[in-house]
JSON list of C-alpha atoms in Angstrom, two decimals:
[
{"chain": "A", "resi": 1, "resn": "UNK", "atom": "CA", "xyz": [-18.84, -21.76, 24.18]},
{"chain": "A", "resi": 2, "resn": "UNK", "atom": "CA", "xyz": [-21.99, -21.12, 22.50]},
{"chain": "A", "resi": 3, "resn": "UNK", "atom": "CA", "xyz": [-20.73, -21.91, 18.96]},
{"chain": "A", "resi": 4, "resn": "UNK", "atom": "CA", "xyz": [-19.69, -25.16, 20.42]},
{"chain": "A", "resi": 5, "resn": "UNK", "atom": "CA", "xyz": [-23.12, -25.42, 21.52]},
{"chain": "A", "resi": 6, "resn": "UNK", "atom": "CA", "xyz": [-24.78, -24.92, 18.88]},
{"chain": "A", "resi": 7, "resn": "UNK", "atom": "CA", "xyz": [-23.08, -27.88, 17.16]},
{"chain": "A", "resi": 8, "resn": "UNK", "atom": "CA", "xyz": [-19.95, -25.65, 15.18]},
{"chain": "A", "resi": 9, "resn": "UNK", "atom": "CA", "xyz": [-16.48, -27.37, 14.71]},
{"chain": "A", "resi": 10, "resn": "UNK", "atom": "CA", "xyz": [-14.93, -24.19, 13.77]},
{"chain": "A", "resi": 11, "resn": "UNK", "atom": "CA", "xyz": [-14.85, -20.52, 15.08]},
{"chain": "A", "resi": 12, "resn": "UNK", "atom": "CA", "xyz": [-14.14, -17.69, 12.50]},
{"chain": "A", "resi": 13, "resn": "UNK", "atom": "CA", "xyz": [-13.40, -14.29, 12.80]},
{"chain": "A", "resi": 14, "resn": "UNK", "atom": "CA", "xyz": [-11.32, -11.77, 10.87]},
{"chain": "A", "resi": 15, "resn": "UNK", "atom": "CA", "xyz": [-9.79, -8.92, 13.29]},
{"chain": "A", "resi": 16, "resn": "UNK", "atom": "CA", "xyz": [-7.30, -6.12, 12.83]},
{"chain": "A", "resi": 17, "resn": "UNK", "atom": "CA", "xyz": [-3.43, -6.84, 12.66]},
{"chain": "A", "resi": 18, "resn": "UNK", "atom": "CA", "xyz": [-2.71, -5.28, 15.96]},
{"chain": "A", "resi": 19, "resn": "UNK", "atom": "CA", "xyz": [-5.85, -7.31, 17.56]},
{"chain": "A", "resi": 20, "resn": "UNK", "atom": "CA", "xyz": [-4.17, -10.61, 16.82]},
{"chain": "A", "resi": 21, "resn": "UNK", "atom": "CA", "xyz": [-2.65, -10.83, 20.52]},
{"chain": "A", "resi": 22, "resn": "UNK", "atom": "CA", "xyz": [-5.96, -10.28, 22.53]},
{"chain": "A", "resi": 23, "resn": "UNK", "atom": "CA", "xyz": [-7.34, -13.22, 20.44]},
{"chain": "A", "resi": 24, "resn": "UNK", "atom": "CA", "xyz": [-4.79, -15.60, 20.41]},
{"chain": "A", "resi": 25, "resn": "UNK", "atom": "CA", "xyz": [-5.11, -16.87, 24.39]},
{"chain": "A", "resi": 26, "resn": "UNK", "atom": "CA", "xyz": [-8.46, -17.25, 23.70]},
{"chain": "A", "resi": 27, "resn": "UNK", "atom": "CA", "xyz": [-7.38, -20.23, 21.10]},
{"chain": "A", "resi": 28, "resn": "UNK", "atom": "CA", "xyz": [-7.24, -18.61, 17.79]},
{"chain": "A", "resi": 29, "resn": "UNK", "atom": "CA", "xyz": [-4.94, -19.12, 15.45]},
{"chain": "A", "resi": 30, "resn": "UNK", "atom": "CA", "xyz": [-4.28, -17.38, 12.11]},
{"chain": "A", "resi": 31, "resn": "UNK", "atom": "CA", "xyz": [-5.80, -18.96, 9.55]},
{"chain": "A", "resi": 32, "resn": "UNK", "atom": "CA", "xyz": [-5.58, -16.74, 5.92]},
{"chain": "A", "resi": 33, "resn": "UNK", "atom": "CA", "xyz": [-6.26, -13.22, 5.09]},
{"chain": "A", "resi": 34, "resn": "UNK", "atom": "CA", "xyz": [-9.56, -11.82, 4.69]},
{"chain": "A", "resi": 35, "resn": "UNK", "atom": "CA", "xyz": [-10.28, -10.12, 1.28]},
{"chain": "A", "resi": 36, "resn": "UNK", "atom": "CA", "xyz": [-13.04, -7.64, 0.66]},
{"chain": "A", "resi": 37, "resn": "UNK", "atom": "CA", "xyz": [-14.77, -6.75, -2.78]},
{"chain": "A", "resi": 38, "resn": "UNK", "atom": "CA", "xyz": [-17.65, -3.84, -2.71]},
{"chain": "A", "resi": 39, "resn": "UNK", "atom": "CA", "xyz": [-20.62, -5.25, -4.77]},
{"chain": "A", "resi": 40, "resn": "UNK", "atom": "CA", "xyz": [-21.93, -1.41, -4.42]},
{"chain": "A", "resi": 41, "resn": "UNK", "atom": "CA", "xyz": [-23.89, -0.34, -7.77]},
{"chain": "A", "resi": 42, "resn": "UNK", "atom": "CA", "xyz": [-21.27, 2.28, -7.80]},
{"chain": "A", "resi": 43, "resn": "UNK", "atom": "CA", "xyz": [-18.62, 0.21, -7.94]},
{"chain": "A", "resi": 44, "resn": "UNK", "atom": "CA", "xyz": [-20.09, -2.80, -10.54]},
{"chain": "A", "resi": 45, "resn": "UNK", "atom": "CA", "xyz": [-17.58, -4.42, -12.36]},
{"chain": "A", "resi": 46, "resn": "UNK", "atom": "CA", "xyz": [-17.88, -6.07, -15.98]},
{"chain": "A", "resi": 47, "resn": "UNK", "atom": "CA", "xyz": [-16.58, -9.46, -15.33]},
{"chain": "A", "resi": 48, "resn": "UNK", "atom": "CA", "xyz": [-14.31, -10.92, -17.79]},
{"chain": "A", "resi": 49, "resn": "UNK", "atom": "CA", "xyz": [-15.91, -12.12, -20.70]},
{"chain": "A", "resi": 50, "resn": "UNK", "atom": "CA", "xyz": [-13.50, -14.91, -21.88]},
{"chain": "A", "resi": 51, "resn": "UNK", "atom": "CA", "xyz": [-15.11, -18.70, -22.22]},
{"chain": "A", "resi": 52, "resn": "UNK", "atom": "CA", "xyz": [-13.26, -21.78, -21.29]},
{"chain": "A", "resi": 53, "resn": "UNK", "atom": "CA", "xyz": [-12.12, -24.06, -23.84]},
{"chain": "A", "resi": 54, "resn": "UNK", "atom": "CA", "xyz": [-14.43, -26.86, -25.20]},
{"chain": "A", "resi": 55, "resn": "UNK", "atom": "CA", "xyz": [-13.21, -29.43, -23.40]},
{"chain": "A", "resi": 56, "resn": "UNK", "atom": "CA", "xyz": [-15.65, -28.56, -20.65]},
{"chain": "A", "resi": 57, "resn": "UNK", "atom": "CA", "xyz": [-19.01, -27.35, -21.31]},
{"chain": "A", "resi": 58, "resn": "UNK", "atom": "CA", "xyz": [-20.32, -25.95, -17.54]},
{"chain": "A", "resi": 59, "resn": "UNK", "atom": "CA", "xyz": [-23.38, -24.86, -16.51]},
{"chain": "A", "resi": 60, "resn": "UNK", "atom": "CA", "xyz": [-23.67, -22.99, -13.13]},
{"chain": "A", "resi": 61, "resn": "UNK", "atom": "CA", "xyz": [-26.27, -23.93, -11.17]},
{"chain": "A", "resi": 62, "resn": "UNK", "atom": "CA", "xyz": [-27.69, -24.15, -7.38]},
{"chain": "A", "resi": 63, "resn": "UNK", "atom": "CA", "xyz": [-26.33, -27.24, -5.38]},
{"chain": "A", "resi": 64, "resn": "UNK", "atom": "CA", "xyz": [-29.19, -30.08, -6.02]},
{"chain": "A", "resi": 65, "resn": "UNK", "atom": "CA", "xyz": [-30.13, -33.35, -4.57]},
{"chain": "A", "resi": 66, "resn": "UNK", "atom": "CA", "xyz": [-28.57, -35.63, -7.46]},
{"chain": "A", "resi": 67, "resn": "UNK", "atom": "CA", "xyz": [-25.15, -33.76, -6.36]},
{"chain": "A", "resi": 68, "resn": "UNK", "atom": "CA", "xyz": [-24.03, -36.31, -4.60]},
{"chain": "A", "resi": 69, "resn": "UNK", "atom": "CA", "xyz": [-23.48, -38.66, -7.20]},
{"chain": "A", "resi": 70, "resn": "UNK", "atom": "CA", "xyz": [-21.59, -36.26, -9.39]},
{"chain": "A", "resi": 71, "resn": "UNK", "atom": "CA", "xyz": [-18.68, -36.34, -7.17]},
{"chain": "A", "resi": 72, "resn": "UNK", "atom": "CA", "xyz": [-19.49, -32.83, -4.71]},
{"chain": "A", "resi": 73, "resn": "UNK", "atom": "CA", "xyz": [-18.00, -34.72, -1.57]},
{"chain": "A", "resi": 74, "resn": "UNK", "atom": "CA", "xyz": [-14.84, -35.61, -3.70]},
{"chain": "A", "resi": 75, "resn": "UNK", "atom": "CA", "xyz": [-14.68, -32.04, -5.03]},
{"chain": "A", "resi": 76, "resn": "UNK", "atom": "CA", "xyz": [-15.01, -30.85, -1.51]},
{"chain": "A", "resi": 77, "resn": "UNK", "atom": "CA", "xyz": [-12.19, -33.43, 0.05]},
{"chain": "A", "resi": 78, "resn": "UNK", "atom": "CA", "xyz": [-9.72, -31.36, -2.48]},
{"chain": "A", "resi": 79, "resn": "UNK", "atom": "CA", "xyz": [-10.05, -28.38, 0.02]},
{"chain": "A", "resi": 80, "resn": "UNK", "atom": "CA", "xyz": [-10.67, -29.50, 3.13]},
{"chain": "A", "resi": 81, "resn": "UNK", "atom": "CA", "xyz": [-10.99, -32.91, 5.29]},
{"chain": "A", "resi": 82, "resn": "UNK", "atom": "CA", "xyz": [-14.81, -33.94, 4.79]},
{"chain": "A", "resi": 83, "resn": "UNK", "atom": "CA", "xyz": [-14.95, -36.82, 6.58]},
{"chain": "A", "resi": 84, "resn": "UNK", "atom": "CA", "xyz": [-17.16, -39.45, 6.00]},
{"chain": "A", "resi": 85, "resn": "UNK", "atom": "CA", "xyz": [-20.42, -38.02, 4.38]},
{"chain": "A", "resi": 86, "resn": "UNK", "atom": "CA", "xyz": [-23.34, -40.44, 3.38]},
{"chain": "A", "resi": 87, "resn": "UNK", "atom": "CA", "xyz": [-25.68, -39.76, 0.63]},
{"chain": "A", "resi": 88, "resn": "UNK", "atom": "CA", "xyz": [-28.26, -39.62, 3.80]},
{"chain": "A", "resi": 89, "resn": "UNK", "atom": "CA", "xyz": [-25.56, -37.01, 5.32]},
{"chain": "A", "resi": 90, "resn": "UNK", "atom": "CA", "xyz": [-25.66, -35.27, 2.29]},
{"chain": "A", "resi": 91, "resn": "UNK", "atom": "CA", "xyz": [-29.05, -34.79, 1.90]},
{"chain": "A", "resi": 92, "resn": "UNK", "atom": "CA", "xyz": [-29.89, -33.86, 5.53]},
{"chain": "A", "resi": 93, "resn": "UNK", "atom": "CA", "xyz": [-26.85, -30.92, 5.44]},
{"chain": "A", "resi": 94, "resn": "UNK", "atom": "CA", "xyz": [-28.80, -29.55, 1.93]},
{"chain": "A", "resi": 95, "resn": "UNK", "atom": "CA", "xyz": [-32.31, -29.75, 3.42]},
{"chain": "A", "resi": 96, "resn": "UNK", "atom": "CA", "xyz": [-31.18, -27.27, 6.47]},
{"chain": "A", "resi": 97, "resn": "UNK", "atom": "CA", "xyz": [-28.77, -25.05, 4.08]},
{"chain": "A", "resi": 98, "resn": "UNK", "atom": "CA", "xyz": [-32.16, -24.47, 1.61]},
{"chain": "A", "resi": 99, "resn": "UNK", "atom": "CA", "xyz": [-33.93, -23.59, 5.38]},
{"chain": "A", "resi": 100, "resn": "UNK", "atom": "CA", "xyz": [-31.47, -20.86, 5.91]},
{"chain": "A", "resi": 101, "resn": "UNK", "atom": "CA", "xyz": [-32.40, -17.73, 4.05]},
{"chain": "A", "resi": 102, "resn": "UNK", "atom": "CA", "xyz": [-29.48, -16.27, 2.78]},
{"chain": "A", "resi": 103, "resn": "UNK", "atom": "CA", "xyz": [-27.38, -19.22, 2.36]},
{"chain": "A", "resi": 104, "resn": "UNK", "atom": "CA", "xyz": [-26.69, -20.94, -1.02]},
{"chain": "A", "resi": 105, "resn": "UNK", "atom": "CA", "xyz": [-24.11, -22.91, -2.29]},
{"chain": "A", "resi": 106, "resn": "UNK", "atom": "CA", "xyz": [-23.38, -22.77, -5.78]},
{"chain": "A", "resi": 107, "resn": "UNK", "atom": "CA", "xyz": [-22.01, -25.49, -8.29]},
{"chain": "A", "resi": 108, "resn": "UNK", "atom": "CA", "xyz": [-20.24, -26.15, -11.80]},
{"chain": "A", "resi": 109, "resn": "UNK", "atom": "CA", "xyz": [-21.57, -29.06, -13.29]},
{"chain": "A", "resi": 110, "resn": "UNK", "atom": "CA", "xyz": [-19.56, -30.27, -16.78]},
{"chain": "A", "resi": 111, "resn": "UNK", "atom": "CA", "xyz": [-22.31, -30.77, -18.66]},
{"chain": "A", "resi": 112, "resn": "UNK", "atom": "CA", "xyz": [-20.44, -33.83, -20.70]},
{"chain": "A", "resi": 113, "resn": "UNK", "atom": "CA", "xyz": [-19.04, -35.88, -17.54]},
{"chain": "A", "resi": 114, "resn": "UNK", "atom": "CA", "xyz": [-22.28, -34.70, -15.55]},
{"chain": "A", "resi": 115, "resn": "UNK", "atom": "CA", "xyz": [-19.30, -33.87, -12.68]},
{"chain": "A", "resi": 116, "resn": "UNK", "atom": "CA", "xyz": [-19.21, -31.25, -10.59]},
{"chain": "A", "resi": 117, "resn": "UNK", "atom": "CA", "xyz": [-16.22, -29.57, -11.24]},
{"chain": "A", "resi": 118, "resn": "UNK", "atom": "CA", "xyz": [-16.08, -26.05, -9.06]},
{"chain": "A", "resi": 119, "resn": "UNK", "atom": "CA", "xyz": [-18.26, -25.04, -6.29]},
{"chain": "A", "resi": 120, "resn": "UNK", "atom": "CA", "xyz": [-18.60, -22.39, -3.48]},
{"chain": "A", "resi": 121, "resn": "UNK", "atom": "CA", "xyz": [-21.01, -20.96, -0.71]},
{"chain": "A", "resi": 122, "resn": "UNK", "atom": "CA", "xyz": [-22.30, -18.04, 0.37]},
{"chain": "A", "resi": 123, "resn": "UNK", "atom": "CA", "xyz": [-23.90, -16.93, 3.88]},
{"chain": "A", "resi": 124, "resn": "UNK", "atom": "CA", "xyz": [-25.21, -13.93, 3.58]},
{"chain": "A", "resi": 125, "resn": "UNK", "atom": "CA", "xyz": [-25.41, -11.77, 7.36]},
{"chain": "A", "resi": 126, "resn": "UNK", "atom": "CA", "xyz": [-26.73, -8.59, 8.56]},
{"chain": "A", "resi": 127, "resn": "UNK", "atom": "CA", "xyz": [-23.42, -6.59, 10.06]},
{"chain": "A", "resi": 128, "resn": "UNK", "atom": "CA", "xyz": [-23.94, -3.56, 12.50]},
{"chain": "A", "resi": 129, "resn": "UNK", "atom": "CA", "xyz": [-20.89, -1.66, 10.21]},
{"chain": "A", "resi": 130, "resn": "UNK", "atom": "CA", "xyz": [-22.73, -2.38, 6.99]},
{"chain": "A", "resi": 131, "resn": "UNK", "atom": "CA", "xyz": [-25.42, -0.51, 5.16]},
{"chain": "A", "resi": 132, "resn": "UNK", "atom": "CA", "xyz": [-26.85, -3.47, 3.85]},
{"chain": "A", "resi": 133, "resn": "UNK", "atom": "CA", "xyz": [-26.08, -7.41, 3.82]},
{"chain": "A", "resi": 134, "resn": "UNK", "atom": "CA", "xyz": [-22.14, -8.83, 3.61]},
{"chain": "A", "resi": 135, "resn": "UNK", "atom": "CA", "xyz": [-21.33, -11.84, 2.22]},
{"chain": "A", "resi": 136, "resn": "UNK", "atom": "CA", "xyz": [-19.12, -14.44, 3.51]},
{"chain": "A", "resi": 137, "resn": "UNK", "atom": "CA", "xyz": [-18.17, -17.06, 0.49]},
{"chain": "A", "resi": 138, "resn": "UNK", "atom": "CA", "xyz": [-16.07, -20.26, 2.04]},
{"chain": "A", "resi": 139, "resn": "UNK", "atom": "CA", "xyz": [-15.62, -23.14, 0.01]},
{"chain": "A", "resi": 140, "resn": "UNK", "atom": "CA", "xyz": [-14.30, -22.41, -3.26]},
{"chain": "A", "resi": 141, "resn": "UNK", "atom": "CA", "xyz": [-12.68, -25.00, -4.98]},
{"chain": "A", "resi": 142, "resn": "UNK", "atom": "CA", "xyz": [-12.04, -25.89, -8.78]},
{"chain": "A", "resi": 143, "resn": "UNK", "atom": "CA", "xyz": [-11.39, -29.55, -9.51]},
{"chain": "A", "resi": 144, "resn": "UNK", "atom": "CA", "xyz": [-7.97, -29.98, -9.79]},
{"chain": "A", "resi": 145, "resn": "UNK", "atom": "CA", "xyz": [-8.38, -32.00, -13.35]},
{"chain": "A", "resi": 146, "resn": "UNK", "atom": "CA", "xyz": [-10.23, -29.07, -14.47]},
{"chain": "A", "resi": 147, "resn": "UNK", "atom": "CA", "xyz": [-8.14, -26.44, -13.82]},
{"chain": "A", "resi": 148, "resn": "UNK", "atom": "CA", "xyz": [-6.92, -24.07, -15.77]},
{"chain": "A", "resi": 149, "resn": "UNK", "atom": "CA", "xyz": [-10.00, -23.45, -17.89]},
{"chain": "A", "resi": 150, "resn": "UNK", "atom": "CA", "xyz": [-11.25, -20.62, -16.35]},
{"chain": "A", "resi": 151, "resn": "UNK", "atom": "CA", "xyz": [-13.83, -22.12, -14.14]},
{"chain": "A", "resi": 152, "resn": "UNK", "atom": "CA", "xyz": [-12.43, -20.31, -11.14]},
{"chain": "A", "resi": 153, "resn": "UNK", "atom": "CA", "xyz": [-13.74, -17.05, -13.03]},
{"chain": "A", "resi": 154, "resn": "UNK", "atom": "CA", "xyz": [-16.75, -18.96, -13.73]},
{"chain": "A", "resi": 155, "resn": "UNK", "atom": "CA", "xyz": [-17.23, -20.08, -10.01]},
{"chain": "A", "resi": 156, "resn": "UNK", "atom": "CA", "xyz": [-16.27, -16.39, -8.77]},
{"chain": "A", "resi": 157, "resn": "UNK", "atom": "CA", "xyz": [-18.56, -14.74, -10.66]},
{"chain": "A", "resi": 158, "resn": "UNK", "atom": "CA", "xyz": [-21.64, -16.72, -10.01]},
{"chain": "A", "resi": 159, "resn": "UNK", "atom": "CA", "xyz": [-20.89, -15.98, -6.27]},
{"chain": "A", "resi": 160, "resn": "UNK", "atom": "CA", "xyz": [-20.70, -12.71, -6.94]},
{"chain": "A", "resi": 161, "resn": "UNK", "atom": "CA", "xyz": [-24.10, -12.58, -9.10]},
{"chain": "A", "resi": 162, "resn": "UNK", "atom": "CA", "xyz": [-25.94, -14.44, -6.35]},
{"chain": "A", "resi": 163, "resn": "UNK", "atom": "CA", "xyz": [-24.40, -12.48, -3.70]},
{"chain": "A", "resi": 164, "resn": "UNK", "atom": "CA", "xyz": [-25.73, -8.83, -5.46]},
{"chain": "A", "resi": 165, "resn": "UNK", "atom": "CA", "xyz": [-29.40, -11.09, -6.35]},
{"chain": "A", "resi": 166, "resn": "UNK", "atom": "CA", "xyz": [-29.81, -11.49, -2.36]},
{"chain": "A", "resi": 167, "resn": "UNK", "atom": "CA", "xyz": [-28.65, -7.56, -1.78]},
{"chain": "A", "resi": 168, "resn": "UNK", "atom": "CA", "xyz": [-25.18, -7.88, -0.42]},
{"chain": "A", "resi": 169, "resn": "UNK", "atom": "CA", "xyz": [-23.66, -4.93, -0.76]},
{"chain": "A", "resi": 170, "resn": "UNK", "atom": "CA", "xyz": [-19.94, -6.41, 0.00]},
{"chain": "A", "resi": 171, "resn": "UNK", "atom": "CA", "xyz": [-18.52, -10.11, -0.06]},
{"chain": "A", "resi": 172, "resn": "UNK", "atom": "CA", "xyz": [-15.28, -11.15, 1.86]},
{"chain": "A", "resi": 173, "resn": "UNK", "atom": "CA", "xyz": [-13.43, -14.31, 1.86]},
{"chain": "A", "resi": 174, "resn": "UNK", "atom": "CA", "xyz": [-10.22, -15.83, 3.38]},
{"chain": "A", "resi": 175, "resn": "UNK", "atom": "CA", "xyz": [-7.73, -17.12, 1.06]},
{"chain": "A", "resi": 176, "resn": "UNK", "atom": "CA", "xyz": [-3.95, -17.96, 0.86]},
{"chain": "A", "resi": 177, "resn": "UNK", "atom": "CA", "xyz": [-1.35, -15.41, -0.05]},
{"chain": "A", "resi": 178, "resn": "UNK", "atom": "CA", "xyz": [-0.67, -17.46, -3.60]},
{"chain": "A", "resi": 179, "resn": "UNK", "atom": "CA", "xyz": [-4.59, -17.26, -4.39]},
{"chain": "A", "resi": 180, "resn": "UNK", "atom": "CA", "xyz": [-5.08, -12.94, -3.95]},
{"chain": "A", "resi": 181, "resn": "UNK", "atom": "CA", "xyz": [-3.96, -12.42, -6.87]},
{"chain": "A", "resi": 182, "resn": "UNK", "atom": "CA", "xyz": [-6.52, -13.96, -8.41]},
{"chain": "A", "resi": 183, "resn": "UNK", "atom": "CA", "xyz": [-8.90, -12.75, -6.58]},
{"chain": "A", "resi": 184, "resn": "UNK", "atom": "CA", "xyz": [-7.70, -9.08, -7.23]},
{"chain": "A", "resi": 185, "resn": "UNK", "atom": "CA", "xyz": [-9.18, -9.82, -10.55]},
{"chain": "A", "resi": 186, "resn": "UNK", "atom": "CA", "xyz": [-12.55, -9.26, -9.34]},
{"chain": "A", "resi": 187, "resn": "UNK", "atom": "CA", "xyz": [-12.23, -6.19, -7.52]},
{"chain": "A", "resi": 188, "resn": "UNK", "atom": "CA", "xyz": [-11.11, -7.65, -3.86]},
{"chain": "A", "resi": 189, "resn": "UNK", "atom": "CA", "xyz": [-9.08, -5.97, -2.02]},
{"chain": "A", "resi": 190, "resn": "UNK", "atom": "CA", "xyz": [-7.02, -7.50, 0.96]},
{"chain": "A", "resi": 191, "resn": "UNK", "atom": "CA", "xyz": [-8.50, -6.63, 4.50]},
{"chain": "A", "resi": 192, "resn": "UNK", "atom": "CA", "xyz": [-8.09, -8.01, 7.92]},
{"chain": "A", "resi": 193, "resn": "UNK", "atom": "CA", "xyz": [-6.22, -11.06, 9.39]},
{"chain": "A", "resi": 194, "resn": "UNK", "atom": "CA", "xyz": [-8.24, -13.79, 9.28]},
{"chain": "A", "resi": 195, "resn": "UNK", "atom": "CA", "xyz": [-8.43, -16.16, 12.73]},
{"chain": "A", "resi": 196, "resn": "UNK", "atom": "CA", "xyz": [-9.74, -19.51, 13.35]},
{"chain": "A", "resi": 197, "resn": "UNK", "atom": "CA", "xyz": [-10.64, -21.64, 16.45]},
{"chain": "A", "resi": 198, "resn": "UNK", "atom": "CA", "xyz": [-11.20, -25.07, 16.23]},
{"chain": "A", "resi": 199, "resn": "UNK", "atom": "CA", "xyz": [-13.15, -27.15, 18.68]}
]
């Protein structure tokens, strides 16, 4: 009730495999798996190195007012349903996200068709569990025209970088089963069962 309150169309929570039951009268339903990656010193990984081709140049960058114009909503509507969003819309969901400490969302911007072509988000939370902040990323997409040129990697490991910058010291993430393994190439690790409730 108080999510709904507060304005949320969606519920989220990630629970163990044998705690699916006690949440599902409640209106949940099981969305994708939860995957974990420790951003620990420790456990640093060197990302892959590899540079896409030349027929994109990108740039990774913080999500900016001009945005809009370079096709973000479009990019978006290849995940999920976004609706109708104005430029006005637009601008009024970025003012509160830069309010929010701890939230960013980052972009891919081709540098030659001044698109954006891959995007995702981070919120970064104090957890009782953790020994320092977790990050929850949503929203990852890679245009579909532009995939296959490594931008995924490119996306990912911004995330990541951002997420260490603003002290995480884990990230999770819900994805499909046909996306883990790509996701395993970054050091995640599949966790709990992830549950959604939709108002």
């Amino acid at each position: 009730a108080f999510a709904k309150s507060e304005g949320c169309y969606k519920c989220l929570m990630d629970c163990l495999p044998e705690q699916v039951g006690l949440v599902k009268p409640l209106g949940f339903k099981r969305k994708e798996d939860q995957m974990v990656v420790d951003l620990t010193p420790q456990n640093k990984r060197k990302g892959n190195e590899e540079k896409p081709p030349d027929t994109c140049v990108p740039r990774s960058r913080a999500l900016e007012d001009g945005d809009y114009a370079k096709n973000f909503i479009g990019l978006l509507s290849q995940l999920t349903s976004c609706g109708t969003v104005t430029e006005s819309d637009f601008q009024k969901r970025l003012q509160l996200r830069r309010k929010n400490e701890g939230q960013v969302c980052v972009v891919v911007e081709d540098t030659k068709s001044k698109h954006i072509v891959a995007t995702a988000s981070l919120m970064a939370v104090h957890h009782h569990h953790a020994k320092g902040l977790v990050g929850h990323i949503e929203d990852v997409v890679v245009d579909s025209k532009a995939r296959g040129q490594g931008l995924g990697r490119v996306i990912i490991s911004e995330i990541l970088r951002v997420a260490r910058e603003q002290g995480c010291c884990q990230c999770v993430l819900n994805c499909s089963d046909k996306n883990m393994s790509f996701y395993t190439k970054y050091g995640f690790r599949k966790g709990k069962v992830g549950m959604a409730l939709y108002f």
